[in-house]
Amino acid sequence: MYTSHSFSSLLQTTNAPLTNTASALLSGLKIRFDQSWYICGSLALSEGSNPIRSINISPEGLEYQVLFRAALLVANNNQAKPMVVTVGFPNNTYRLFKDLAREKLPGSYQIQWDAEVYGGNPVQPASVQVDQIEVLPEIVSCMIALRKGAHKINGSFFIISLGFGTFETGLSTDEGVVENAMESAYGIHYAVNLLREEILQTHSMSFKNVQQLNEAFRDGYLYINRKKIDLVAIRARAIKIYYKEVVLPMLHLVISDQNLKKTDRIFVCGGGAHYSELLDCITKEFGEFCQISIVEQPETLAAQGYLLNSLRFTEGTEREPVGIDMGNIETRVTLLKEL
């Protein structure tokens, strides 16, 4: 039904000529914006000295504008069709940024990129027409994906999104979204920072930001001064503190006696769903009276919902539906799969 492409959300300016340093566009994103060149994604991680990406950025900010153009370039795929693009924001910034996104993101783009990075010849700028921008709360997009996508979930359910930037909750019924159950709090970066603080007590680290440390957090180890440092026990402690201080208080607020009358089903999505330590905490607290299900490919659910939302506006037209999840760790571009 759909295909998803992702690249790291880190970027950095560069003046260096890069030739044959990547194998394809997705791993060799070098974009020109506002008189400067930027390397994004895998290229920023491999060739950059200090790639950056602020948490929950504004759509008018430079970082968002560069990464959005990179996502459009990936989505374009040499097609001339105008696009309907859906993006989203966490609930705590949705009202702040939705009108900015609708104002700043539609229009005609001439995207200049460097194909020589992956062995290509110099190319003309890509012409991309974004006809329409739709904006959703991230958790609502996850609900759409569960109901309208391959899962085909009916009835009422809670949904928990364990993202890097934010932890989101929601309650969906056949009648609609229950607003008082939509909450946002600190995401997994809270636990990553706890791990960083503990490591710094005994080691000097060269990591410049939490996104770069997130890979070590996920893998459970890192190398410092050519010595492998096991992070599993530190990560487990950090996750338990994060759960106790951030996740549990919000879940108690949302999974209330009143809301449990509507449903006892909980779906878990987001990249944090891959951490068994966090899932064990949730299951221990709520598993006796709730049915807890982990969504397949949990980190892609929001992007699927964005695509399905765009599809509503393109059926019967020549326009292309696109879903772009501008995540704090990964930017995901979701398209309809060609049959």
PDB file of C-alpha atoms in Angstrom, residues 36-269:
ATOM      1  CA  SER A  36      24.618  27.806   1.649  1.00  0.00           C
ATOM      2  CA  TRP A  37      25.123  24.073   1.150  1.00  0.00           C
ATOM      3  CA  TYR A  38      23.861  21.614   3.775  1.00  0.00           C
ATOM      4  CA  ILE A  39      24.555  17.927   4.227  1.00  0.00           C
ATOM      5  CA  CYS A  40      21.671  15.977   5.737  1.00  0.00           C
ATOM      6  CA  GLY A  41      20.947  12.497   7.011  1.00  0.00           C
ATOM      7  CA  SER A  42      23.596   9.792   6.764  1.00  0.00           C
ATOM      8  CA  LEU A  43      25.924  12.191   4.983  1.00  0.00           C
ATOM      9  CA  ALA A  44      25.830  14.620   7.926  1.00  0.00           C
ATOM     10  CA  LEU A  45      26.625  11.758  10.302  1.00  0.00           C
ATOM     11  CA  SER A  46      29.547  10.457   8.233  1.00  0.00           C
ATOM     12  CA  GLU A  47      31.022  13.718   6.904  1.00  0.00           C
ATOM     13  CA  GLY A  48      29.890  16.343   9.407  1.00  0.00           C
ATOM     14  CA  SER A  49      31.939  17.438  12.399  1.00  0.00           C
ATOM     15  CA  ASN A  50      28.994  18.662  14.493  1.00  0.00           C
ATOM     16  CA  PRO A  51      25.605  17.990  12.864  1.00  0.00           C
ATOM     17  CA  ILE A  52      22.629  19.554  14.645  1.00  0.00           C
ATOM     18  CA  ARG A  53      18.868  19.368  14.967  1.00  0.00           C
ATOM     19  CA  SER A  54      16.967  21.206  17.691  1.00  0.00           C
ATOM     20  CA  ILE A  55      14.051  19.521  19.460  1.00  0.00           C
ATOM     21  CA  ASN A  56      10.527  20.233  18.095  1.00  0.00           C
ATOM     22  CA  ILE A  57      11.555  22.969  15.654  1.00  0.00           C
ATOM     23  CA  SER A  58       9.315  25.602  14.048  1.00  0.00           C
ATOM     24  CA  PRO A  59       8.359  25.250  10.350  1.00  0.00           C
ATOM     25  CA  GLU A  60       9.793  28.694   9.625  1.00  0.00           C
ATOM     26  CA  GLY A  61      13.183  27.800  11.100  1.00  0.00           C
ATOM     27  CA  LEU A  62      16.231  27.082   8.944  1.00  0.00           C
ATOM     28  CA  GLU A  63      16.598  23.477  10.091  1.00  0.00           C
ATOM     29  CA  TYR A  64      12.982  22.649   9.239  1.00  0.00           C
ATOM     30  CA  GLN A  65      13.197  24.411   5.872  1.00  0.00           C
ATOM     31  CA  VAL A  66      16.321  22.492   4.831  1.00  0.00           C
ATOM     32  CA  LEU A  67      15.034  19.108   5.999  1.00  0.00           C
ATOM     33  CA  PHE A  68      11.631  19.731   4.401  1.00  0.00           C
ATOM     34  CA  ARG A  69      13.322  20.401   1.070  1.00  0.00           C
ATOM     35  CA  ALA A  70      15.376  17.228   1.479  1.00  0.00           C
ATOM     36  CA  ALA A  71      12.163  15.296   2.134  1.00  0.00           C
ATOM     37  CA  LEU A  72      10.497  16.825  -0.957  1.00  0.00           C
ATOM     38  CA  LEU A  73      13.507  15.839  -3.065  1.00  0.00           C
ATOM     39  CA  VAL A  74      13.201  12.239  -1.840  1.00  0.00           C
ATOM     40  CA  ALA A  75       9.449  12.290  -2.508  1.00  0.00           C
ATOM     41  CA  ASN A  76       9.808  13.869  -5.946  1.00  0.00           C
ATOM     42  CA  ASN A  77      11.482  10.868  -7.625  1.00  0.00           C
ATOM     43  CA  ASN A  78      11.568  12.656 -11.017  1.00  0.00           C
ATOM     44  CA  GLN A  79       7.786  13.062 -11.044  1.00  0.00           C
ATOM     45  CA  ALA A  80       6.104  16.217 -12.295  1.00  0.00           C
ATOM     46  CA  LYS A  81       2.868  15.779 -10.329  1.00  0.00           C
ATOM     47  CA  PRO A  82       1.897  18.472  -7.822  1.00  0.00           C
ATOM     48  CA  MET A  83       1.823  17.185  -4.254  1.00  0.00           C
ATOM     49  CA  VAL A  84      -0.567  17.273  -1.341  1.00  0.00           C
ATOM     50  CA  VAL A  85       1.657  16.961   1.732  1.00  0.00           C
ATOM     51  CA  THR A  86       0.567  16.261   5.294  1.00  0.00           C
ATOM     52  CA  VAL A  87       2.916  17.043   8.175  1.00  0.00           C
ATOM     53  CA  GLY A  88       2.347  17.040  11.916  1.00  0.00           C
ATOM     54  CA  PHE A  89       3.439  18.329  15.284  1.00  0.00           C
ATOM     55  CA  PRO A  90       3.255  17.105  18.874  1.00  0.00           C
ATOM     56  CA  ASN A  91       0.136  18.178  20.715  1.00  0.00           C
ATOM     57  CA  ASN A  92       2.076  20.721  22.788  1.00  0.00           C
ATOM     58  CA  THR A  93       3.243  22.641  19.692  1.00  0.00           C
ATOM     59  CA  TYR A  94       0.434  21.848  17.212  1.00  0.00           C
ATOM     60  CA  ARG A  95      -1.608  24.997  17.838  1.00  0.00           C
ATOM     61  CA  LEU A  96       1.537  27.117  17.854  1.00  0.00           C
ATOM     62  CA  PHE A  97       2.874  25.838  14.521  1.00  0.00           C
ATOM     63  CA  LYS A  98      -0.113  24.691  12.413  1.00  0.00           C
ATOM     64  CA  ASP A  99      -0.881  28.082  10.848  1.00  0.00           C
ATOM     65  CA  LEU A 100       2.827  28.759  10.235  1.00  0.00           C
ATOM     66  CA  ALA A 101       3.124  25.443   8.379  1.00  0.00           C
ATOM     67  CA  ARG A 102       0.092  26.213   6.197  1.00  0.00           C
ATOM     68  CA  GLU A 103       1.545  29.635   5.414  1.00  0.00           C
ATOM     69  CA  LYS A 104       5.234  28.761   4.891  1.00  0.00           C
ATOM     70  CA  LEU A 105       5.255  25.311   3.273  1.00  0.00           C
ATOM     71  CA  PRO A 106       2.977  25.378   0.173  1.00  0.00           C
ATOM     72  CA  GLY A 107       4.324  26.688  -3.119  1.00  0.00           C
ATOM     73  CA  SER A 108       6.811  26.056  -5.903  1.00  0.00           C
ATOM     74  CA  TYR A 109      10.274  24.813  -4.955  1.00  0.00           C
ATOM     75  CA  GLN A 110      13.451  24.806  -7.024  1.00  0.00           C
ATOM     76  CA  ILE A 111      15.612  22.416  -5.028  1.00  0.00           C
ATOM     77  CA  GLN A 112      19.313  22.438  -5.877  1.00  0.00           C
ATOM     78  CA  TRP A 113      21.192  19.316  -4.849  1.00  0.00           C
ATOM     79  CA  ASP A 114      24.611  17.817  -5.523  1.00  0.00           C
ATOM     80  CA  ALA A 115      24.361  14.488  -7.363  1.00  0.00           C
ATOM     81  CA  GLU A 116      28.140  14.140  -7.543  1.00  0.00           C
ATOM     82  CA  VAL A 117      28.035  13.049  -3.889  1.00  0.00           C
ATOM     83  CA  TYR A 118      26.759   9.660  -5.046  1.00  0.00           C
ATOM     84  CA  GLY A 119      28.577   9.486  -8.368  1.00  0.00           C
ATOM     85  CA  GLY A 120      26.030  11.301 -10.511  1.00  0.00           C
ATOM     86  CA  ASN A 121      26.477  14.086 -13.010  1.00  0.00           C
ATOM     87  CA  PRO A 122      25.669  17.734 -12.237  1.00  0.00           C
ATOM     88  CA  VAL A 123      21.909  18.207 -12.431  1.00  0.00           C
ATOM     89  CA  GLN A 124      19.389  20.997 -12.831  1.00  0.00           C
ATOM     90  CA  PRO A 125      17.382  22.001  -9.753  1.00  0.00           C
ATOM     91  CA  ALA A 126      14.354  19.790  -9.078  1.00  0.00           C
ATOM     92  CA  SER A 127      11.021  21.526  -9.602  1.00  0.00           C
ATOM     93  CA  VAL A 128       8.525  20.507  -6.928  1.00  0.00           C
ATOM     94  CA  GLN A 129       5.022  21.917  -6.614  1.00  0.00           C
ATOM     95  CA  VAL A 130       3.369  21.609  -3.194  1.00  0.00           C
ATOM     96  CA  ASP A 131      -0.261  22.424  -3.948  1.00  0.00           C
ATOM     97  CA  GLN A 132      -1.632  21.864  -0.468  1.00  0.00           C
ATOM     98  CA  ILE A 133      -0.333  21.434   3.069  1.00  0.00           C
ATOM     99  CA  GLU A 134      -2.377  19.631   5.690  1.00  0.00           C
ATOM    100  CA  VAL A 135      -1.349  19.670   9.353  1.00  0.00           C
ATOM    101  CA  LEU A 136      -2.324  17.160  12.049  1.00  0.00           C
ATOM    102  CA  PRO A 137      -1.471  16.499  15.665  1.00  0.00           C
ATOM    103  CA  GLU A 138       0.998  13.617  15.567  1.00  0.00           C
ATOM    104  CA  ILE A 139      -1.163  11.387  17.773  1.00  0.00           C
ATOM    105  CA  VAL A 140      -4.206  11.933  15.522  1.00  0.00           C
ATOM    106  CA  SER A 141      -2.151  10.767  12.542  1.00  0.00           C
ATOM    107  CA  CYS A 142      -1.342   7.581  14.471  1.00  0.00           C
ATOM    108  CA  MET A 143      -5.074   7.063  15.073  1.00  0.00           C
ATOM    109  CA  ILE A 144      -5.779   7.501  11.344  1.00  0.00           C
ATOM    110  CA  ALA A 145      -3.120   4.919  10.485  1.00  0.00           C
ATOM    111  CA  LEU A 146      -4.614   2.375  12.889  1.00  0.00           C
ATOM    112  CA  ARG A 147      -8.158   2.912  11.650  1.00  0.00           C
ATOM    113  CA  LYS A 148      -7.675   3.504   7.916  1.00  0.00           C
ATOM    114  CA  GLY A 149      -4.425   1.651   7.238  1.00  0.00           C
ATOM    115  CA  ALA A 150      -3.586  -2.040   7.172  1.00  0.00           C
ATOM    116  CA  HIS A 151      -4.555  -2.536  10.834  1.00  0.00           C
ATOM    117  CA  LYS A 152      -8.262  -1.647  10.298  1.00  0.00           C
ATOM    118  CA  ILE A 153      -8.887  -1.120  14.012  1.00  0.00           C
ATOM    119  CA  ASN A 154     -12.495  -0.408  15.015  1.00  0.00           C
ATOM    120  CA  GLY A 155     -13.972   0.653  18.328  1.00  0.00           C
ATOM    121  CA  SER A 156     -12.323   2.712  21.033  1.00  0.00           C
ATOM    122  CA  PHE A 157      -8.665   2.527  22.045  1.00  0.00           C
ATOM    123  CA  PHE A 158      -5.912   4.382  23.852  1.00  0.00           C
ATOM    124  CA  ILE A 159      -2.751   5.137  21.912  1.00  0.00           C
ATOM    125  CA  ILE A 160       0.675   5.873  23.372  1.00  0.00           C
ATOM    126  CA  SER A 161       3.434   7.306  21.169  1.00  0.00           C
ATOM    127  CA  LEU A 162       6.902   6.987  22.689  1.00  0.00           C
ATOM    128  CA  GLY A 163       8.863   9.423  20.532  1.00  0.00           C
ATOM    129  CA  PHE A 164      12.324  10.875  20.985  1.00  0.00           C
ATOM    130  CA  GLY A 165      11.152  14.477  21.266  1.00  0.00           C
ATOM    131  CA  THR A 166       7.782  13.947  22.936  1.00  0.00           C
ATOM    132  CA  PHE A 167       5.684  11.314  24.659  1.00  0.00           C
ATOM    133  CA  GLU A 168       2.114  11.562  23.333  1.00  0.00           C
ATOM    134  CA  THR A 169      -1.168  10.028  24.470  1.00  0.00           C
ATOM    135  CA  GLY A 170      -4.618   9.868  22.954  1.00  0.00           C
ATOM    136  CA  LEU A 171      -7.995   8.173  23.113  1.00  0.00           C
ATOM    137  CA  SER A 172      -9.847   7.422  19.886  1.00  0.00           C
ATOM    138  CA  THR A 173     -13.498   6.367  19.630  1.00  0.00           C
ATOM    139  CA  ASP A 174     -15.709   5.612  16.638  1.00  0.00           C
ATOM    140  CA  GLU A 175     -17.238   9.058  17.188  1.00  0.00           C
ATOM    141  CA  GLY A 176     -13.922  10.879  17.188  1.00  0.00           C
ATOM    142  CA  VAL A 177     -10.983  12.001  19.324  1.00  0.00           C
ATOM    143  CA  VAL A 178     -11.359  12.517  23.084  1.00  0.00           C
ATOM    144  CA  GLU A 179      -9.614  15.874  23.556  1.00  0.00           C
ATOM    145  CA  ASN A 180      -8.978  15.564  27.296  1.00  0.00           C
ATOM    146  CA  ALA A 181      -6.863  12.451  26.690  1.00  0.00           C
ATOM    147  CA  MET A 182      -4.461  14.194  24.285  1.00  0.00           C
ATOM    148  CA  GLU A 183      -1.362  15.029  26.301  1.00  0.00           C
ATOM    149  CA  SER A 184       2.335  15.687  25.584  1.00  0.00           C
ATOM    150  CA  ALA A 185       5.405  15.304  27.786  1.00  0.00           C
ATOM    151  CA  TYR A 186       9.171  14.841  27.438  1.00  0.00           C
ATOM    152  CA  GLY A 187      10.187  12.083  25.036  1.00  0.00           C
ATOM    153  CA  ILE A 188      12.983   9.513  25.148  1.00  0.00           C
ATOM    154  CA  HIS A 189      15.579  12.301  25.039  1.00  0.00           C
ATOM    155  CA  TYR A 190      14.821  12.752  28.758  1.00  0.00           C
ATOM    156  CA  ALA A 191      16.234   9.258  29.431  1.00  0.00           C
ATOM    157  CA  VAL A 192      19.118   9.803  26.988  1.00  0.00           C
ATOM    158  CA  ASN A 193      20.123  12.925  28.915  1.00  0.00           C
ATOM    159  CA  LEU A 194      20.017  10.974  32.178  1.00  0.00           C
ATOM    160  CA  LEU A 195      22.362   8.396  30.652  1.00  0.00           C
ATOM    161  CA  ARG A 196      24.641  11.152  29.383  1.00  0.00           C
ATOM    162  CA  GLU A 197      24.857  12.726  32.838  1.00  0.00           C
ATOM    163  CA  GLU A 198      25.816   9.409  34.431  1.00  0.00           C
ATOM    164  CA  ILE A 199      28.498   8.671  31.830  1.00  0.00           C
ATOM    165  CA  LEU A 200      30.023  12.138  32.235  1.00  0.00           C
ATOM    166  CA  GLN A 201      30.666  11.403  35.899  1.00  0.00           C
ATOM    167  CA  THR A 202      33.399   8.938  34.898  1.00  0.00           C
ATOM    168  CA  HIS A 203      34.215   9.594  31.224  1.00  0.00           C
ATOM    169  CA  SER A 204      34.867  12.489  28.873  1.00  0.00           C
ATOM    170  CA  MET A 205      32.678  12.259  25.769  1.00  0.00           C
ATOM    171  CA  SER A 206      32.966  13.842  22.340  1.00  0.00           C
ATOM    172  CA  PHE A 207      29.221  13.611  21.630  1.00  0.00           C
ATOM    173  CA  LYS A 208      27.907  17.062  20.852  1.00  0.00           C
ATOM    174  CA  ASN A 209      24.149  16.491  21.186  1.00  0.00           C
ATOM    175  CA  VAL A 210      21.537  14.010  22.401  1.00  0.00           C
ATOM    176  CA  GLN A 211      20.630  12.883  18.881  1.00  0.00           C
ATOM    177  CA  GLN A 212      24.159  11.605  18.351  1.00  0.00           C
ATOM    178  CA  LEU A 213      24.127   9.883  21.735  1.00  0.00           C
ATOM    179  CA  ASN A 214      20.750   8.303  20.944  1.00  0.00           C
ATOM    180  CA  GLU A 215      22.428   5.738  18.680  1.00  0.00           C
ATOM    181  CA  ALA A 216      24.610   4.553  21.564  1.00  0.00           C
ATOM    182  CA  PHE A 217      21.550   4.570  23.845  1.00  0.00           C
ATOM    183  CA  ARG A 218      19.715   2.364  21.350  1.00  0.00           C
ATOM    184  CA  ASP A 219      22.642  -0.018  20.757  1.00  0.00           C
ATOM    185  CA  GLY A 220      23.514  -0.358  24.428  1.00  0.00           C
ATOM    186  CA  TYR A 221      27.198   0.495  24.083  1.00  0.00           C
ATOM    187  CA  LEU A 222      29.667   3.084  22.848  1.00  0.00           C
ATOM    188  CA  TYR A 223      33.412   3.486  22.429  1.00  0.00           C
ATOM    189  CA  ILE A 224      35.313   6.070  24.478  1.00  0.00           C
ATOM    190  CA  ASN A 225      39.064   6.336  23.925  1.00  0.00           C
ATOM    191  CA  ARG A 226      38.967   3.048  21.991  1.00  0.00           C
ATOM    192  CA  LYS A 227      37.335   1.234  24.907  1.00  0.00           C
ATOM    193  CA  LYS A 228      33.900  -0.336  24.598  1.00  0.00           C
ATOM    194  CA  ILE A 229      31.562   0.897  27.350  1.00  0.00           C
ATOM    195  CA  ASP A 230      28.501  -1.246  28.140  1.00  0.00           C
ATOM    196  CA  LEU A 231      25.448   0.985  28.582  1.00  0.00           C
ATOM    197  CA  VAL A 232      22.732  -1.621  29.165  1.00  0.00           C
ATOM    198  CA  ALA A 233      22.561  -1.241  32.943  1.00  0.00           C
ATOM    199  CA  ILE A 234      22.829   2.574  32.771  1.00  0.00           C
ATOM    200  CA  ARG A 235      20.115   2.666  30.097  1.00  0.00           C
ATOM    201  CA  ALA A 236      17.815   0.496  32.216  1.00  0.00           C
ATOM    202  CA  ARG A 237      18.211   2.858  35.186  1.00  0.00           C
ATOM    203  CA  ALA A 238      17.608   5.908  32.990  1.00  0.00           C
ATOM    204  CA  ILE A 239      14.475   4.389  31.460  1.00  0.00           C
ATOM    205  CA  LYS A 240      13.032   3.472  34.864  1.00  0.00           C
ATOM    206  CA  ILE A 241      13.586   7.027  36.127  1.00  0.00           C
ATOM    207  CA  TYR A 242      12.034   8.432  32.933  1.00  0.00           C
ATOM    208  CA  TYR A 243       9.033   6.143  33.323  1.00  0.00           C
ATOM    209  CA  LYS A 244       8.527   7.081  36.987  1.00  0.00           C
ATOM    210  CA  GLU A 245       9.005  10.830  36.542  1.00  0.00           C
ATOM    211  CA  VAL A 246       7.382  11.442  33.130  1.00  0.00           C
ATOM    212  CA  VAL A 247       5.447   8.529  31.642  1.00  0.00           C
ATOM    213  CA  LEU A 248       3.557   7.121  34.634  1.00  0.00           C
ATOM    214  CA  PRO A 249       2.073  10.408  35.920  1.00  0.00           C
ATOM    215  CA  MET A 250       0.676  11.192  32.470  1.00  0.00           C
ATOM    216  CA  LEU A 251      -0.676   7.677  31.922  1.00  0.00           C
ATOM    217  CA  HIS A 252      -2.452   7.840  35.287  1.00  0.00           C
ATOM    218  CA  LEU A 253      -4.062  11.069  34.114  1.00  0.00           C
ATOM    219  CA  VAL A 254      -5.187   9.671  30.745  1.00  0.00           C
ATOM    220  CA  ILE A 255      -6.027   6.044  31.605  1.00  0.00           C
ATOM    221  CA  SER A 256      -8.533   7.131  34.226  1.00  0.00           C
ATOM    222  CA  ASP A 257     -11.548   5.292  35.609  1.00  0.00           C
ATOM    223  CA  GLN A 258     -13.780   7.419  33.410  1.00  0.00           C
ATOM    224  CA  ASN A 259     -11.810   6.688  30.236  1.00  0.00           C
ATOM    225  CA  LEU A 260     -11.506   2.976  31.051  1.00  0.00           C
ATOM    226  CA  LYS A 261     -15.298   2.802  30.687  1.00  0.00           C
ATOM    227  CA  LYS A 262     -14.736   3.539  27.002  1.00  0.00           C
ATOM    228  CA  THR A 263     -11.978   0.979  26.348  1.00  0.00           C
ATOM    229  CA  ASP A 264      -9.327  -1.245  27.870  1.00  0.00           C
ATOM    230  CA  ARG A 265      -7.201  -1.477  24.714  1.00  0.00           C
ATOM    231  CA  ILE A 266      -3.815   0.286  24.468  1.00  0.00           C
ATOM    232  CA  PHE A 267      -1.722   0.509  21.291  1.00  0.00           C
ATOM    233  CA  VAL A 268       1.921   1.525  21.650  1.00  0.00           C
ATOM    234  CA  CYS A 269       3.896   3.174  18.831  1.00  0.00           C
TER     235      CYS A 269
END
